[in-house]
């Protein structure tokens, strides 16, 4: 039993490190802020976030970080209730090479599947991030 526990810890550290590497590329400040917020209530949650989505899923072959972030922006837009996470991933998308135009087009596309209110909310979140960063959007 102890061997399994040690193996789990080693694998967990590897997953965590991979996750941190991906987070550094995408949005390191966001993760640090999340880690600080969760530290007072659920410190393990920040580790779970680093390990599973960013260590396991974002590290898989087949899609680059740019594509993964565009898919994530689309998904969060369709939820319509994850504005903070959407803003974080708009930052992440820009940090890994997405253009403002690509992000806006992905969000507009979601009007077809999630409705206009979700797409408009997504566009407002993206607008906030673009303005915060001083990014220009070519109309």
mmCIF file of C-alpha atoms in Angstrom:
data_model
loop_
_atom_site.group_PDB
_atom_site.id
_atom_site.type_symbol
_atom_site.label_atom_id
_atom_site.label_comp_id
_atom_site.label_asym_id
_atom_site.label_seq_id
_atom_site.Cartn_x
_atom_site.Cartn_y
_atom_site.Cartn_z
ATOM 1 C CA UNK A 1 0.000 0.000 0.000
ATOM 2 C CA UNK A 2 2.819 2.408 0.845
ATOM 3 C CA UNK A 3 4.385 1.872 -2.590
ATOM 4 C CA UNK A 4 1.147 2.936 -4.277
ATOM 5 C CA UNK A 5 0.999 6.039 -2.117
ATOM 6 C CA UNK A 6 4.568 7.001 -3.015
ATOM 7 C CA UNK A 7 3.894 6.385 -6.700
ATOM 8 C CA UNK A 8 0.769 8.539 -6.457
ATOM 9 C CA UNK A 9 2.714 11.352 -4.874
ATOM 10 C CA UNK A 10 5.405 11.188 -7.573
ATOM 11 C CA UNK A 11 2.810 11.129 -10.326
ATOM 12 C CA UNK A 12 0.923 13.956 -8.637
ATOM 13 C CA UNK A 13 4.060 16.126 -8.483
ATOM 14 C CA UNK A 14 4.713 15.440 -12.171
ATOM 15 C CA UNK A 15 1.135 16.384 -13.069
ATOM 16 C CA UNK A 16 1.368 19.490 -10.916
ATOM 17 C CA UNK A 17 4.659 20.574 -12.534
ATOM 18 C CA UNK A 18 3.272 20.039 -16.039
ATOM 19 C CA UNK A 19 0.230 22.055 -15.043
ATOM 20 C CA UNK A 20 2.339 24.907 -13.703
ATOM 21 C CA UNK A 21 4.381 24.949 -16.926
ATOM 22 C CA UNK A 22 1.210 25.329 -18.995
ATOM 23 C CA UNK A 23 -0.189 27.942 -16.627
ATOM 24 C CA UNK A 24 3.038 29.970 -16.911
ATOM 25 C CA UNK A 25 2.524 30.120 -20.671
ATOM 26 C CA UNK A 26 -1.136 31.019 -20.441
ATOM 27 C CA UNK A 27 -1.788 33.160 -17.396
ATOM 28 C CA UNK A 28 0.484 32.797 -14.353
ATOM 29 C CA UNK A 29 -0.984 35.724 -12.402
ATOM 30 C CA UNK A 30 -4.466 34.278 -12.660
ATOM 31 C CA UNK A 31 -3.403 30.975 -11.145
ATOM 32 C CA UNK A 32 -1.467 32.709 -8.361
ATOM 33 C CA UNK A 33 -4.553 34.794 -7.544
ATOM 34 C CA UNK A 34 -6.766 31.717 -7.563
ATOM 35 C CA UNK A 35 -4.311 29.860 -5.350
ATOM 36 C CA UNK A 36 -4.336 32.725 -2.840
ATOM 37 C CA UNK A 37 -8.135 32.937 -2.794
ATOM 38 C CA UNK A 38 -8.572 29.193 -2.363
ATOM 39 C CA UNK A 39 -5.862 28.922 0.278
ATOM 40 C CA UNK A 40 -8.236 30.149 2.972
ATOM 41 C CA UNK A 41 -11.043 27.729 2.139
ATOM 42 C CA UNK A 42 -9.912 24.857 -0.095
ATOM 43 C CA UNK A 43 -6.180 24.836 -0.825
ATOM 44 C CA UNK A 44 -6.356 21.430 -2.494
ATOM 45 C CA UNK A 45 -8.687 22.830 -5.168
ATOM 46 C CA UNK A 46 -5.899 24.969 -6.657
ATOM 47 C CA UNK A 47 -3.662 21.907 -6.853
ATOM 48 C CA UNK A 48 -6.472 19.905 -8.495
ATOM 49 C CA UNK A 49 -6.852 22.663 -11.086
ATOM 50 C CA UNK A 50 -3.113 22.660 -11.826
ATOM 51 C CA UNK A 51 -2.964 18.862 -12.017
ATOM 52 C CA UNK A 52 -6.062 17.820 -13.926
ATOM 53 C CA UNK A 53 -6.990 20.424 -16.530
ATOM 54 C CA UNK A 54 -3.531 21.932 -16.993
ATOM 55 C CA UNK A 55 -1.297 18.985 -16.133
ATOM 56 C CA UNK A 56 -3.312 16.163 -17.702
ATOM 57 C CA UNK A 57 -5.627 17.633 -20.346
ATOM 58 C CA UNK A 58 -3.718 20.663 -21.625
ATOM 59 C CA UNK A 59 -0.564 18.503 -21.892
ATOM 60 C CA UNK A 60 -2.157 15.938 -24.198
ATOM 61 C CA UNK A 61 -0.911 15.722 -27.779
ATOM 62 C CA UNK A 62 -3.208 16.582 -30.648
ATOM 63 C CA UNK A 63 -4.062 20.226 -29.960
ATOM 64 C CA UNK A 64 -1.774 23.150 -29.317
ATOM 65 C CA UNK A 65 -2.395 25.620 -26.488
ATOM 66 C CA UNK A 66 -3.840 28.201 -28.877
ATOM 67 C CA UNK A 67 -6.515 25.777 -30.095
ATOM 68 C CA UNK A 68 -7.230 24.573 -26.560
ATOM 69 C CA UNK A 69 -7.746 28.142 -25.375
ATOM 70 C CA UNK A 70 -10.103 28.946 -28.273
ATOM 71 C CA UNK A 71 -12.141 25.847 -27.448
ATOM 72 C CA UNK A 72 -12.193 26.866 -23.798
ATOM 73 C CA UNK A 73 -13.341 30.399 -24.657
ATOM 74 C CA UNK A 74 -16.139 28.885 -26.734
ATOM 75 C CA UNK A 75 -17.179 26.530 -23.967
ATOM 76 C CA UNK A 76 -17.152 29.162 -21.238
ATOM 77 C CA UNK A 77 -19.144 31.481 -23.492
ATOM 78 C CA UNK A 78 -21.839 28.841 -23.904
ATOM 79 C CA UNK A 79 -22.095 28.389 -20.138
ATOM 80 C CA UNK A 80 -23.084 32.019 -19.830
ATOM 81 C CA UNK A 81 -22.336 32.050 -16.106
ATOM 82 C CA UNK A 82 -18.559 31.841 -15.876
ATOM 83 C CA UNK A 83 -17.520 35.412 -16.620
ATOM 84 C CA UNK A 84 -14.450 35.416 -14.366
ATOM 85 C CA UNK A 85 -13.178 32.176 -15.897
ATOM 86 C CA UNK A 86 -13.954 33.417 -19.406
ATOM 87 C CA UNK A 87 -11.920 36.584 -18.824
ATOM 88 C CA UNK A 88 -9.046 34.491 -17.498
ATOM 89 C CA UNK A 89 -9.104 32.327 -20.622
ATOM 90 C CA UNK A 90 -9.360 35.329 -22.961
ATOM 91 C CA UNK A 91 -6.121 36.516 -21.327
ATOM 92 C CA UNK A 92 -4.724 33.009 -21.737
ATOM 93 C CA UNK A 93 -5.744 32.852 -25.387
ATOM 94 C CA UNK A 94 -4.008 36.144 -26.104
ATOM 95 C CA UNK A 95 -0.919 34.987 -24.208
ATOM 96 C CA UNK A 96 -0.555 31.855 -26.357
ATOM 97 C CA UNK A 97 -0.959 33.615 -29.690
ATOM 98 C CA UNK A 98 -4.654 34.080 -30.400
ATOM 99 C CA UNK A 99 -5.622 37.366 -31.965
ATOM 100 C CA UNK A 100 -8.461 39.517 -30.676
ATOM 101 C CA UNK A 101 -10.258 38.830 -33.964
ATOM 102 C CA UNK A 102 -10.062 35.053 -33.481
ATOM 103 C CA UNK A 103 -11.433 35.330 -29.950
ATOM 104 C CA UNK A 104 -14.310 37.577 -31.028
ATOM 105 C CA UNK A 105 -15.186 35.289 -33.949
ATOM 106 C CA UNK A 106 -15.272 32.231 -31.689
ATOM 107 C CA UNK A 107 -17.603 34.037 -29.296
ATOM 108 C CA UNK A 108 -19.868 35.232 -32.137
ATOM 109 C CA UNK A 109 -20.028 31.643 -33.426
ATOM 110 C CA UNK A 110 -21.408 30.579 -30.044
ATOM 111 C CA UNK A 111 -24.548 32.698 -30.641
ATOM 112 C CA UNK A 112 -25.660 29.899 -32.967
ATOM 113 C CA UNK A 113 -25.407 27.245 -30.251
ATOM 114 C CA UNK A 114 -25.875 29.084 -26.955
ATOM 115 C CA UNK A 115 -28.008 32.045 -28.003
ATOM 116 C CA UNK A 116 -27.434 35.744 -28.339
ATOM 117 C CA UNK A 117 -27.471 36.544 -24.602
ATOM 118 C CA UNK A 118 -24.577 34.131 -23.946
ATOM 119 C CA UNK A 119 -22.628 35.484 -26.926
ATOM 120 C CA UNK A 120 -23.222 39.099 -25.913
ATOM 121 C CA UNK A 121 -22.079 38.339 -22.359
ATOM 122 C CA UNK A 122 -18.992 36.664 -23.815
ATOM 123 C CA UNK A 123 -18.273 39.633 -26.049
ATOM 124 C CA UNK A 124 -18.563 42.019 -23.097
ATOM 125 C CA UNK A 125 -16.119 39.890 -21.101
ATOM 126 C CA UNK A 126 -13.695 39.824 -24.049
ATOM 127 C CA UNK A 127 -14.097 43.587 -24.521
ATOM 128 C CA UNK A 128 -13.178 44.157 -20.863
ATOM 129 C CA UNK A 129 -10.016 42.067 -21.250
ATOM 130 C CA UNK A 130 -9.020 43.684 -24.549
ATOM 131 C CA UNK A 131 -9.484 47.167 -23.098
ATOM 132 C CA UNK A 132 -7.570 46.216 -19.933
ATOM 133 C CA UNK A 133 -4.652 45.029 -22.061
ATOM 134 C CA UNK A 134 -4.830 47.901 -24.550
ATOM 135 C CA UNK A 135 -5.415 45.410 -27.376
ATOM 136 C CA UNK A 136 -6.833 46.709 -30.620
ATOM 137 C CA UNK A 137 -9.654 44.951 -32.426
ATOM 138 C CA UNK A 138 -9.733 45.362 -36.190
ATOM 139 C CA UNK A 139 -13.336 45.783 -37.290
#
